[in-house]
PDB file of C-alpha atoms in Angstrom:
ATOM      1  CA  MET X 165     106.831  44.092 -64.247  1.00  0.00           C
ATOM      2  CA  ASN X 166     110.341  42.582 -64.181  1.00  0.00           C
ATOM      3  CA  PRO X 167     112.451  44.262 -66.901  1.00  0.00           C
ATOM      4  CA  TYR X 168     114.933  41.335 -66.976  1.00  0.00           C
ATOM      5  CA  GLN X 169     112.471  38.548 -67.582  1.00  0.00           C
ATOM      6  CA  PRO X 170     112.596  36.796 -70.995  1.00  0.00           C
ATOM      7  CA  PRO X 171     110.031  37.957 -73.550  1.00  0.00           C
ATOM      8  CA  ASN X 172     106.790  36.058 -73.554  1.00  0.00           C
ATOM      9  CA  PRO X 173     106.355  34.459 -77.000  1.00  0.00           C
ATOM     10  CA  TYR X 174     102.553  34.347 -76.605  1.00  0.00           C
ATOM     11  CA  GLN X 175     102.388  38.032 -75.871  1.00  0.00           C
ATOM     12  CA  GLN X 176     104.073  38.785 -79.187  1.00  0.00           C
ATOM     13  CA  GLN X 177     101.822  36.369 -80.999  1.00  0.00           C
ATOM     14  CA  TYR X 178      98.618  37.663 -79.395  1.00  0.00           C
ATOM     15  CA  PRO X 179      99.585  41.160 -78.236  1.00  0.00           C
ATOM     16  CA  GLN X 180      96.152  42.658 -77.545  1.00  0.00           C
ATOM     17  CA  GLN X 181      93.853  39.687 -77.335  1.00  0.00           C
ATOM     18  CA  TYR X 182      91.590  38.770 -74.427  1.00  0.00           C
ATOM     19  CA  PRO X 183      90.290  35.372 -75.556  1.00  0.00           C
ATOM     20  CA  GLN X 184      87.536  35.207 -72.936  1.00  0.00           C
ATOM     21  CA  GLN X 185      85.845  38.338 -74.241  1.00  0.00           C
ATOM     22  CA  PRO X 186      83.867  38.458 -77.474  1.00  0.00           C
ATOM     23  CA  PRO X 187      83.418  41.868 -79.133  1.00  0.00           C
ATOM     24  CA  TYR X 188      81.576  44.387 -76.991  1.00  0.00           C
ATOM     25  CA  GLN X 189      77.889  44.794 -77.659  1.00  0.00           C
ATOM     26  CA  PRO X 190      76.249  48.034 -76.522  1.00  0.00           C
ATOM     27  CA  PRO X 191      73.537  47.664 -73.910  1.00  0.00           C
ATOM     28  CA  SER X 192      70.039  47.407 -75.284  1.00  0.00           C
ATOM     29  CA  TYR X 193      67.309  49.351 -73.543  1.00  0.00           C
ATOM     30  CA  GLU X 194      63.592  48.813 -73.835  1.00  0.00           C
ATOM     31  CA  PHE X 195      61.228  51.671 -73.020  1.00  0.00           C
ATOM     32  CA  GLY X 196      58.395  50.832 -70.630  1.00  0.00           C
ATOM     33  CA  GLU X 197      54.673  51.065 -71.333  1.00  0.00           C
ATOM     34  CA  ALA X 198      54.281  54.678 -70.102  1.00  0.00           C
ATOM     35  CA  GLU X 199      57.284  55.801 -72.140  1.00  0.00           C
ATOM     36  CA  ASN X 200      56.004  53.988 -75.241  1.00  0.00           C
ATOM     37  CA  SER X 201      52.706  55.856 -74.884  1.00  0.00           C
ATOM     38  CA  ILE X 202      54.517  59.232 -74.935  1.00  0.00           C
ATOM     39  CA  ILE X 203      56.641  58.152 -77.915  1.00  0.00           C
ATOM     40  CA  LYS X 204      53.556  56.864 -79.778  1.00  0.00           C
ATOM     41  CA  SER X 205      51.793  60.208 -79.307  1.00  0.00           C
ATOM     42  CA  CYS X 206      54.900  62.015 -80.583  1.00  0.00           C
ATOM     43  CA  ALA X 207      55.010  59.668 -83.612  1.00  0.00           C
ATOM     44  CA  THR X 208      51.367  60.423 -84.448  1.00  0.00           C
ATOM     45  CA  TRP X 209      51.742  64.205 -84.349  1.00  0.00           C
ATOM     46  CA  THR X 210      55.049  64.035 -86.209  1.00  0.00           C
ATOM     47  CA  MET X 211      53.279  62.120 -88.985  1.00  0.00           C
ATOM     48  CA  VAL X 212      50.421  64.681 -89.050  1.00  0.00           C
ATOM     49  CA  LEU X 213      52.869  67.595 -89.260  1.00  0.00           C
ATOM     50  CA  GLY X 214      54.864  65.802 -91.984  1.00  0.00           C
ATOM     51  CA  ILE X 215      51.742  65.318 -94.117  1.00  0.00           C
ATOM     52  CA  ILE X 216      50.739  68.972 -93.545  1.00  0.00           C
ATOM     53  CA  GLN X 217      54.222  70.108 -94.652  1.00  0.00           C
ATOM     54  CA  ILE X 218      53.895  68.110 -97.891  1.00  0.00           C
ATOM     55  CA  LEU X 219      50.367  69.479 -98.503  1.00  0.00           C
ATOM     56  CA  GLU X 220      51.672  72.990 -97.849  1.00  0.00           C
ATOM     57  CA  GLY X 221      54.452  72.374-100.360  1.00  0.00           C
ATOM     58  CA  ALA X 222      51.976  71.054-102.915  1.00  0.00           C
ATOM     59  CA  SER X 223      49.813  74.172-102.445  1.00  0.00           C
ATOM     60  CA  LYS X 224      52.791  76.285-103.543  1.00  0.00           C
ATOM     61  CA  LEU X 225      52.380  74.839-107.040  1.00  0.00           C
ATOM     62  CA  PHE X 226      49.060  76.646-107.465  1.00  0.00           C
ATOM     63  CA  GLY X 227      47.967  80.282-107.322  1.00  0.00           C
ATOM     64  CA  GLU X 228      49.971  83.411-108.005  1.00  0.00           C
ATOM     65  CA  GLY X 229      52.994  82.727-105.814  1.00  0.00           C
ATOM     66  CA  LYS X 230      54.159  79.519-107.492  1.00  0.00           C
ATOM     67  CA  SER X 231      57.547  78.403-106.228  1.00  0.00           C
ATOM     68  CA  THR X 232      59.398  75.178-106.994  1.00  0.00           C
ATOM     69  CA  LEU X 233      62.013  75.918-104.319  1.00  0.00           C
ATOM     70  CA  ASN X 234      59.256  76.289-101.734  1.00  0.00           C
ATOM     71  CA  LEU X 235      57.796  72.971-102.861  1.00  0.00           C
ATOM     72  CA  ILE X 236      61.156  71.186-102.569  1.00  0.00           C
ATOM     73  CA  VAL X 237      61.885  72.603 -99.099  1.00  0.00           C
ATOM     74  CA  HIS X 238      58.414  71.757 -97.744  1.00  0.00           C
ATOM     75  CA  VAL X 239      58.435  68.246 -99.227  1.00  0.00           C
ATOM     76  CA  ALA X 240      61.952  67.658 -97.819  1.00  0.00           C
ATOM     77  CA  MET X 241      60.814  68.718 -94.340  1.00  0.00           C
ATOM     78  CA  GLY X 242      57.656  66.618 -94.674  1.00  0.00           C
ATOM     79  CA  VAL X 243      59.615  63.520 -95.699  1.00  0.00           C
ATOM     80  CA  LEU X 244      62.097  64.004 -92.823  1.00  0.00           C
ATOM     81  CA  LEU X 245      59.201  64.264 -90.357  1.00  0.00           C
ATOM     82  CA  ILE X 246      57.493  61.161 -91.769  1.00  0.00           C
ATOM     83  CA  VAL X 247      60.762  59.198 -91.540  1.00  0.00           C
ATOM     84  CA  ALA X 248      61.153  60.436 -87.929  1.00  0.00           C
ATOM     85  CA  SER X 249      57.605  59.309 -87.204  1.00  0.00           C
ATOM     86  CA  GLN X 250      58.335  55.843 -88.613  1.00  0.00           C
ATOM     87  CA  SER X 251      61.470  55.571 -86.466  1.00  0.00           C
ATOM     88  CA  LEU X 252      59.448  56.525 -83.371  1.00  0.00           C
ATOM     89  CA  THR X 253      56.816  53.936 -84.285  1.00  0.00           C
ATOM     90  CA  LYS X 254      59.596  51.331 -84.524  1.00  0.00           C
ATOM     91  CA  VAL X 255      60.696  52.284 -80.982  1.00  0.00           C
ATOM     92  CA  VAL X 256      57.237  51.246 -79.797  1.00  0.00           C
ATOM     93  CA  THR X 257      56.625  48.224 -82.030  1.00  0.00           C
ATOM     94  CA  THR X 258      60.052  46.544 -82.130  1.00  0.00           C
ATOM     95  CA  GLN X 259      62.423  45.252 -79.456  1.00  0.00           C
ATOM     96  CA  GLY X 260      66.191  45.468 -78.971  1.00  0.00           C
ATOM     97  CA  GLN X 261      66.835  48.629 -81.014  1.00  0.00           C
ATOM     98  CA  ASP X 262      64.866  51.303 -79.148  1.00  0.00           C
ATOM     99  CA  ILE X 263      67.748  53.732 -78.612  1.00  0.00           C
ATOM    100  CA  PRO X 264      69.111  53.621 -82.216  1.00  0.00           C
ATOM    101  CA  HIS X 265      65.579  54.186 -83.569  1.00  0.00           C
ATOM    102  CA  LEU X 266      65.054  57.079 -81.134  1.00  0.00           C
ATOM    103  CA  MET X 267      68.391  58.632 -82.114  1.00  0.00           C
ATOM    104  CA  LYS X 268      67.480  58.407 -85.802  1.00  0.00           C
ATOM    105  CA  ALA X 269      64.187  60.185 -85.112  1.00  0.00           C
ATOM    106  CA  LEU X 270      65.907  62.918 -83.069  1.00  0.00           C
ATOM    107  CA  ASP X 271      68.470  63.399 -85.821  1.00  0.00           C
ATOM    108  CA  ASN X 272      65.665  63.905 -88.362  1.00  0.00           C
ATOM    109  CA  PHE X 273      63.934  66.408 -86.033  1.00  0.00           C
ATOM    110  CA  GLY X 274      67.214  68.272 -85.767  1.00  0.00           C
ATOM    111  CA  GLN X 275      67.526  68.439 -89.554  1.00  0.00           C
ATOM    112  CA  VAL X 276      63.990  69.820 -89.898  1.00  0.00           C
ATOM    113  CA  LEU X 277      64.715  72.520 -87.304  1.00  0.00           C
ATOM    114  CA  LEU X 278      68.002  73.371 -89.027  1.00  0.00           C
ATOM    115  CA  ILE X 279      66.174  73.819 -92.374  1.00  0.00           C
ATOM    116  CA  ARG X 280      63.643  76.099 -90.651  1.00  0.00           C
ATOM    117  CA  ILE X 281      66.364  78.205 -89.025  1.00  0.00           C
ATOM    118  CA  ILE X 282      68.283  78.530 -92.334  1.00  0.00           C
ATOM    119  CA  LEU X 283      65.073  79.553 -94.151  1.00  0.00           C
ATOM    120  CA  LEU X 284      64.367  82.160 -91.495  1.00  0.00           C
ATOM    121  CA  VAL X 285      67.883  83.590 -91.776  1.00  0.00           C
ATOM    122  CA  PHE X 286      67.452  83.805 -95.575  1.00  0.00           C
ATOM    123  CA  ALA X 287      64.065  85.486 -95.123  1.00  0.00           C
ATOM    124  CA  LEU X 288      65.580  87.992 -92.692  1.00  0.00           C
ATOM    125  CA  ILE X 289      68.431  88.802 -95.103  1.00  0.00           C
ATOM    126  CA  ILE X 290      65.939  89.327 -97.957  1.00  0.00           C
ATOM    127  CA  ALA X 291      63.735  91.480 -95.689  1.00  0.00           C
ATOM    128  CA  VAL X 292      66.691  93.650 -94.631  1.00  0.00           C
ATOM    129  CA  ILE X 293      67.775  94.061 -98.285  1.00  0.00           C
ATOM    130  CA  ALA X 294      64.194  94.997 -99.239  1.00  0.00           C
ATOM    131  CA  VAL X 295      63.929  97.589 -96.430  1.00  0.00           C
ATOM    132  CA  VAL X 296      67.320  99.102 -97.361  1.00  0.00           C
ATOM    133  CA  ALA X 297      66.279  99.259-101.032  1.00  0.00           C
ATOM    134  CA  ILE X 298      62.963 100.941-100.161  1.00  0.00           C
ATOM    135  CA  LEU X 299      64.736 103.474 -97.921  1.00  0.00           C
ATOM    136  CA  ALA X 300      67.261 104.172-100.677  1.00  0.00           C
ATOM    137  CA  VAL X 301      64.480 104.759-103.211  1.00  0.00           C
ATOM    138  CA  LEU X 302      62.624 107.032-100.768  1.00  0.00           C
ATOM    139  CA  ALA X 303      65.820 108.985-100.088  1.00  0.00           C
ATOM    140  CA  ALA X 304      66.437 109.362-103.814  1.00  0.00           C
ATOM    141  CA  ILE X 305      62.876 110.634-104.351  1.00  0.00           C
ATOM    142  CA  ALA X 306      63.234 113.121-101.456  1.00  0.00           C
ATOM    143  CA  HIS X 307      66.376 114.572-103.010  1.00  0.00           C
TER     144      HIS X 307
ATOM    145  CA  MET A  32      67.175  45.712 -58.883  1.00  0.00           C
ATOM    146  CA  GLN A  33      68.837  46.679 -62.091  1.00  0.00           C
ATOM    147  CA  GLN A  34      72.605  46.342 -62.207  1.00  0.00           C
ATOM    148  CA  GLN A  35      74.513  49.570 -62.794  1.00  0.00           C
ATOM    149  CA  TRP A  36      76.401  49.781 -66.074  1.00  0.00           C
ATOM    150  CA  GLN A  37      80.061  50.261 -65.109  1.00  0.00           C
ATOM    151  CA  PRO A  38      83.130  50.571 -67.334  1.00  0.00           C
ATOM    152  CA  GLY A  39      85.030  47.317 -67.727  1.00  0.00           C
ATOM    153  CA  PRO A  40      88.677  46.815 -66.789  1.00  0.00           C
ATOM    154  CA  TYR A  41      90.012  46.963 -70.369  1.00  0.00           C
ATOM    155  CA  GLY A  42      88.407  50.205 -71.434  1.00  0.00           C
ATOM    156  CA  GLN A  43      85.295  48.382 -72.502  1.00  0.00           C
ATOM    157  CA  PRO A  44      81.912  48.826 -70.883  1.00  0.00           C
ATOM    158  CA  GLY A  45      80.829  46.387 -68.189  1.00  0.00           C
ATOM    159  CA  TYR A  46      79.850  42.730 -67.999  1.00  0.00           C
ATOM    160  CA  PRO A  47      83.304  41.651 -69.172  1.00  0.00           C
ATOM    161  CA  GLN A  48      83.347  38.037 -67.990  1.00  0.00           C
ATOM    162  CA  GLY A  49      82.226  35.732 -70.715  1.00  0.00           C
ATOM    163  CA  GLY A  50      80.991  38.715 -72.722  1.00  0.00           C
ATOM    164  CA  TYR A  51      77.625  38.665 -70.976  1.00  0.00           C
ATOM    165  CA  ALA A  52      75.148  40.924 -72.725  1.00  0.00           C
ATOM    166  CA  PRO A  53      72.401  42.201 -70.430  1.00  0.00           C
ATOM    167  CA  PRO A  54      68.818  41.368 -71.307  1.00  0.00           C
ATOM    168  CA  PRO A  55      66.659  44.259 -72.533  1.00  0.00           C
ATOM    169  CA  ALA A  56      65.414  46.249 -69.581  1.00  0.00           C
ATOM    170  CA  ALA A  57      61.927  47.701 -69.522  1.00  0.00           C
ATOM    171  CA  GLY A  58      62.029  51.173 -67.967  1.00  0.00           C
ATOM    172  CA  GLY A  59      64.702  51.767 -65.344  1.00  0.00           C
ATOM    173  CA  ALA A  60      67.839  53.908 -65.528  1.00  0.00           C
ATOM    174  CA  TYR A  61      69.749  54.446 -68.714  1.00  0.00           C
ATOM    175  CA  GLU A  62      72.609  56.820 -69.367  1.00  0.00           C
ATOM    176  CA  PHE A  63      72.959  58.011 -72.950  1.00  0.00           C
ATOM    177  CA  SER A  64      76.431  57.577 -74.467  1.00  0.00           C
ATOM    178  CA  GLN A  65      78.618  60.465 -75.593  1.00  0.00           C
ATOM    179  CA  MET A  66      77.605  60.024 -79.236  1.00  0.00           C
ATOM    180  CA  GLU A  67      73.925  59.923 -78.319  1.00  0.00           C
ATOM    181  CA  ASN A  68      74.386  62.999 -76.108  1.00  0.00           C
ATOM    182  CA  THR A  69      75.877  64.837 -79.112  1.00  0.00           C
ATOM    183  CA  THR A  70      72.744  64.156 -81.169  1.00  0.00           C
ATOM    184  CA  ILE A  71      70.463  65.111 -78.269  1.00  0.00           C
ATOM    185  CA  GLY A  72      72.446  68.262 -77.448  1.00  0.00           C
ATOM    186  CA  ARG A  73      72.390  69.384 -81.083  1.00  0.00           C
ATOM    187  CA  LEU A  74      68.622  68.903 -81.241  1.00  0.00           C
ATOM    188  CA  GLY A  75      68.258  70.771 -77.932  1.00  0.00           C
ATOM    189  CA  SER A  76      70.202  73.782 -79.237  1.00  0.00           C
ATOM    190  CA  ARG A  77      68.215  73.862 -82.475  1.00  0.00           C
ATOM    191  CA  ALA A  78      64.893  73.496 -80.666  1.00  0.00           C
ATOM    192  CA  LYS A  79      65.807  76.392 -78.357  1.00  0.00           C
ATOM    193  CA  THR A  80      66.965  78.576 -81.269  1.00  0.00           C
ATOM    194  CA  TRP A  81      63.836  77.805 -83.267  1.00  0.00           C
ATOM    195  CA  GLY A  82      61.671  78.455 -80.194  1.00  0.00           C
ATOM    196  CA  ILE A  83      63.210  81.918 -79.726  1.00  0.00           C
ATOM    197  CA  CYS A  84      62.829  82.689 -83.466  1.00  0.00           C
ATOM    198  CA  SER A  85      59.230  81.507 -83.381  1.00  0.00           C
ATOM    199  CA  ILE A  86      58.363  83.683 -80.372  1.00  0.00           C
ATOM    200  CA  VAL A  87      60.007  86.734 -81.988  1.00  0.00           C
ATOM    201  CA  ILE A  88      58.035  86.130 -85.229  1.00  0.00           C
ATOM    202  CA  GLY A  89      54.836  85.794 -83.206  1.00  0.00           C
ATOM    203  CA  LEU A  90      55.467  89.003 -81.266  1.00  0.00           C
ATOM    204  CA  ILE A  91      56.219  90.917 -84.498  1.00  0.00           C
ATOM    205  CA  LEU A  92      52.948  89.629 -85.982  1.00  0.00           C
ATOM    206  CA  LEU A  93      51.087  90.576 -82.808  1.00  0.00           C
ATOM    207  CA  VAL A  94      52.431  94.142 -82.934  1.00  0.00           C
ATOM    208  CA  LEU A  95      51.586  94.289 -86.657  1.00  0.00           C
ATOM    209  CA  GLY A  96      48.023  93.151 -85.934  1.00  0.00           C
ATOM    210  CA  VAL A  97      47.569  95.796 -83.241  1.00  0.00           C
ATOM    211  CA  VAL A  98      49.040  98.492 -85.511  1.00  0.00           C
ATOM    212  CA  VAL A  99      46.636  97.512 -88.309  1.00  0.00           C
ATOM    213  CA  ILE A 100      43.671  97.665 -85.904  1.00  0.00           C
ATOM    214  CA  ILE A 101      44.685 101.093 -84.562  1.00  0.00           C
ATOM    215  CA  ALA A 102      46.166 102.819 -87.596  1.00  0.00           C
ATOM    216  CA  ALA A 103      44.614 101.309 -90.724  1.00  0.00           C
ATOM    217  CA  PRO A 104      41.602 103.154 -92.135  1.00  0.00           C
ATOM    218  CA  GLY A 105      38.310 101.494 -93.102  1.00  0.00           C
ATOM    219  CA  GLU A 106      36.034  98.816 -91.706  1.00  0.00           C
ATOM    220  CA  ALA A 107      38.350  95.976 -92.724  1.00  0.00           C
ATOM    221  CA  ALA A 108      41.031  97.111 -90.250  1.00  0.00           C
ATOM    222  CA  LEU A 109      39.504  95.349 -87.253  1.00  0.00           C
ATOM    223  CA  PRO A 110      38.943  91.895 -88.834  1.00  0.00           C
ATOM    224  CA  VAL A 111      42.273  91.947 -90.714  1.00  0.00           C
ATOM    225  CA  GLY A 112      44.231  93.143 -87.689  1.00  0.00           C
ATOM    226  CA  GLY A 113      42.344  90.689 -85.490  1.00  0.00           C
ATOM    227  CA  VAL A 114      43.189  87.740 -87.757  1.00  0.00           C
ATOM    228  CA  ILE A 115      46.880  88.748 -87.779  1.00  0.00           C
ATOM    229  CA  ALA A 116      46.922  89.101 -83.985  1.00  0.00           C
ATOM    230  CA  VAL A 117      45.201  85.724 -83.465  1.00  0.00           C
ATOM    231  CA  ALA A 118      47.517  84.058 -86.001  1.00  0.00           C
ATOM    232  CA  ALA A 119      50.449  85.422 -83.975  1.00  0.00           C
ATOM    233  CA  LEU A 120      49.441  83.247 -81.027  1.00  0.00           C
ATOM    234  CA  GLN A 121      50.473  80.015 -82.780  1.00  0.00           C
ATOM    235  CA  PRO A 122      54.193  80.851 -83.173  1.00  0.00           C
ATOM    236  CA  VAL A 123      54.276  82.284 -79.643  1.00  0.00           C
ATOM    237  CA  VAL A 124      52.711  79.183 -78.059  1.00  0.00           C
ATOM    238  CA  SER A 125      54.573  76.572 -80.152  1.00  0.00           C
ATOM    239  CA  GLY A 126      57.791  78.597 -79.759  1.00  0.00           C
ATOM    240  CA  GLY A 127      57.388  78.365 -75.998  1.00  0.00           C
ATOM    241  CA  PHE A 128      57.023  74.584 -76.244  1.00  0.00           C
ATOM    242  CA  TYR A 129      60.057  74.322 -78.551  1.00  0.00           C
ATOM    243  CA  MET A 130      62.124  76.336 -76.077  1.00  0.00           C
ATOM    244  CA  ALA A 131      60.966  74.135 -73.193  1.00  0.00           C
ATOM    245  CA  ALA A 132      61.722  70.987 -75.213  1.00  0.00           C
ATOM    246  CA  GLY A 133      65.194  72.361 -75.985  1.00  0.00           C
ATOM    247  CA  GLY A 134      65.790  72.924 -72.268  1.00  0.00           C
ATOM    248  CA  ALA A 135      64.673  69.373 -71.451  1.00  0.00           C
ATOM    249  CA  PHE A 136      66.955  67.925 -74.157  1.00  0.00           C
ATOM    250  CA  LYS A 137      69.812  69.939 -72.624  1.00  0.00           C
ATOM    251  CA  ASN A 138      68.943  68.444 -69.240  1.00  0.00           C
ATOM    252  CA  VAL A 139      69.367  64.947 -70.716  1.00  0.00           C
ATOM    253  CA  VAL A 140      72.914  65.864 -71.729  1.00  0.00           C
ATOM    254  CA  ASP A 141      73.898  67.912 -68.664  1.00  0.00           C
ATOM    255  CA  THR A 142      72.558  65.705 -65.870  1.00  0.00           C
ATOM    256  CA  GLN A 143      73.138  62.110 -64.838  1.00  0.00           C
ATOM    257  CA  GLY A 144      70.786  59.492 -63.453  1.00  0.00           C
ATOM    258  CA  ASN A 145      67.563  60.853 -64.940  1.00  0.00           C
ATOM    259  CA  ASP A 146      68.183  60.707 -68.666  1.00  0.00           C
ATOM    260  CA  VAL A 147      65.028  58.785 -69.568  1.00  0.00           C
ATOM    261  CA  PRO A 148      62.605  60.978 -67.526  1.00  0.00           C
ATOM    262  CA  HIS A 149      64.216  64.114 -69.015  1.00  0.00           C
ATOM    263  CA  MET A 150      63.963  62.600 -72.497  1.00  0.00           C
ATOM    264  CA  MET A 151      60.275  61.798 -71.970  1.00  0.00           C
ATOM    265  CA  ASP A 152      59.689  65.359 -70.702  1.00  0.00           C
ATOM    266  CA  ALA A 153      61.365  66.706 -73.845  1.00  0.00           C
ATOM    267  CA  MET A 154      59.313  64.382 -76.076  1.00  0.00           C
ATOM    268  CA  LYS A 155      56.079  65.578 -74.416  1.00  0.00           C
ATOM    269  CA  LYS A 156      56.980  69.233 -75.028  1.00  0.00           C
ATOM    270  CA  LEU A 157      58.041  68.535 -78.606  1.00  0.00           C
ATOM    271  CA  THR A 158      54.722  66.735 -79.146  1.00  0.00           C
ATOM    272  CA  ASN A 159      52.830  69.743 -77.735  1.00  0.00           C
ATOM    273  CA  ALA A 160      54.680  72.104 -80.083  1.00  0.00           C
ATOM    274  CA  MET A 161      53.866  69.909 -83.088  1.00  0.00           C
ATOM    275  CA  ARG A 162      50.253  69.474 -81.924  1.00  0.00           C
ATOM    276  CA  VAL A 163      49.733  73.257 -81.755  1.00  0.00           C
ATOM    277  CA  GLU A 164      51.355  73.727 -85.182  1.00  0.00           C
ATOM    278  CA  SER A 165      49.321  70.911 -86.751  1.00  0.00           C
ATOM    279  CA  ILE A 166      45.953  72.000 -85.340  1.00  0.00           C
ATOM    280  CA  VAL A 167      46.465  75.621 -86.403  1.00  0.00           C
ATOM    281  CA  ALA A 168      47.621  74.504 -89.878  1.00  0.00           C
ATOM    282  CA  LEU A 169      44.609  72.189 -90.223  1.00  0.00           C
ATOM    283  CA  LEU A 170      42.259  75.008 -89.156  1.00  0.00           C
ATOM    284  CA  ALA A 171      43.946  77.313 -91.701  1.00  0.00           C
ATOM    285  CA  ILE A 172      43.496  74.688 -94.450  1.00  0.00           C
ATOM    286  CA  VAL A 173      39.811  74.181 -93.552  1.00  0.00           C
ATOM    287  CA  GLY A 174      39.312  77.970 -93.373  1.00  0.00           C
ATOM    288  CA  ALA A 175      40.975  78.452 -96.766  1.00  0.00           C
ATOM    289  CA  VAL A 176      38.801  75.738 -98.329  1.00  0.00           C
ATOM    290  CA  ILE A 177      35.591  77.266 -96.866  1.00  0.00           C
ATOM    291  CA  PHE A 178      36.697  80.745 -98.004  1.00  0.00           C
ATOM    292  CA  GLY A 179      37.413  79.385-101.497  1.00  0.00           C
ATOM    293  CA  VAL A 180      34.017  77.652-101.709  1.00  0.00           C
ATOM    294  CA  VAL A 181      32.175  80.773-100.503  1.00  0.00           C
ATOM    295  CA  LEU A 182      34.119  82.940-102.964  1.00  0.00           C
ATOM    296  CA  ALA A 183      33.359  80.546-105.832  1.00  0.00           C
ATOM    297  CA  ALA A 184      29.663  80.410-104.889  1.00  0.00           C
ATOM    298  CA  SER A 185      29.396  84.225-104.747  1.00  0.00           C
ATOM    299  CA  HIS A 186      30.692  84.507-108.315  1.00  0.00           C
TER     300      HIS A 186
END
């Protein structure tokens, strides 16, 4: 570029514009028939597991070990799985938005797994505390 | 033949002239974007972690079942220990599928040119994990209902 050339008035007026190019649209991808079949099967079993999670949560309302927290966690996981299942169904039944629907479903799966991992960590902490408490009581009795 | 998706000259993705948007492709190659790879990678890590946790839980239950069979006194030791040991198979099997699905999701992120086949592989394994979980849970529900009915009838 010549440093001595006079400034271009149009460049100042339209500094970053490329008039021939409309805003970028991400590429749309459509899954094929074989892929849709796999996704449909995943959607079905996700729905089944979601309903089971909600039923499991509802069962926590009855019997001796009633727990509202358990109910909330199970219903939350069930709802996330059902929403994921609906997103997967949309991948199969709609056109032009396959990847965003798939990503939404995967995000929901990830949230369900995160809840499970957090619950397990809590359970482990409680178990360790319980074991330490039992050992402490046993030690106190022995002395 | 499907046209490769190449970066455009102004930092934008391809098909720059006239803003041509490609028609939806059925099947074929697709490379997930960085943002999509983040979501997939996160799910892969969580699936792997959960798979390992699930297998460990299953193995602990299996050991517990065997200990009950060997060490517990009385006639109930064998059926109780047996039920615990059989129940331990579900987390072991579904944990294995979760781990495999996590690995396949990682492959989607780490490799290029085969994102869709890797994604489908991961979806299959995730479906298998959920299938095992669902069938065992349904059997447990049916078993609990039958047990409840038998218990109610005996009283």
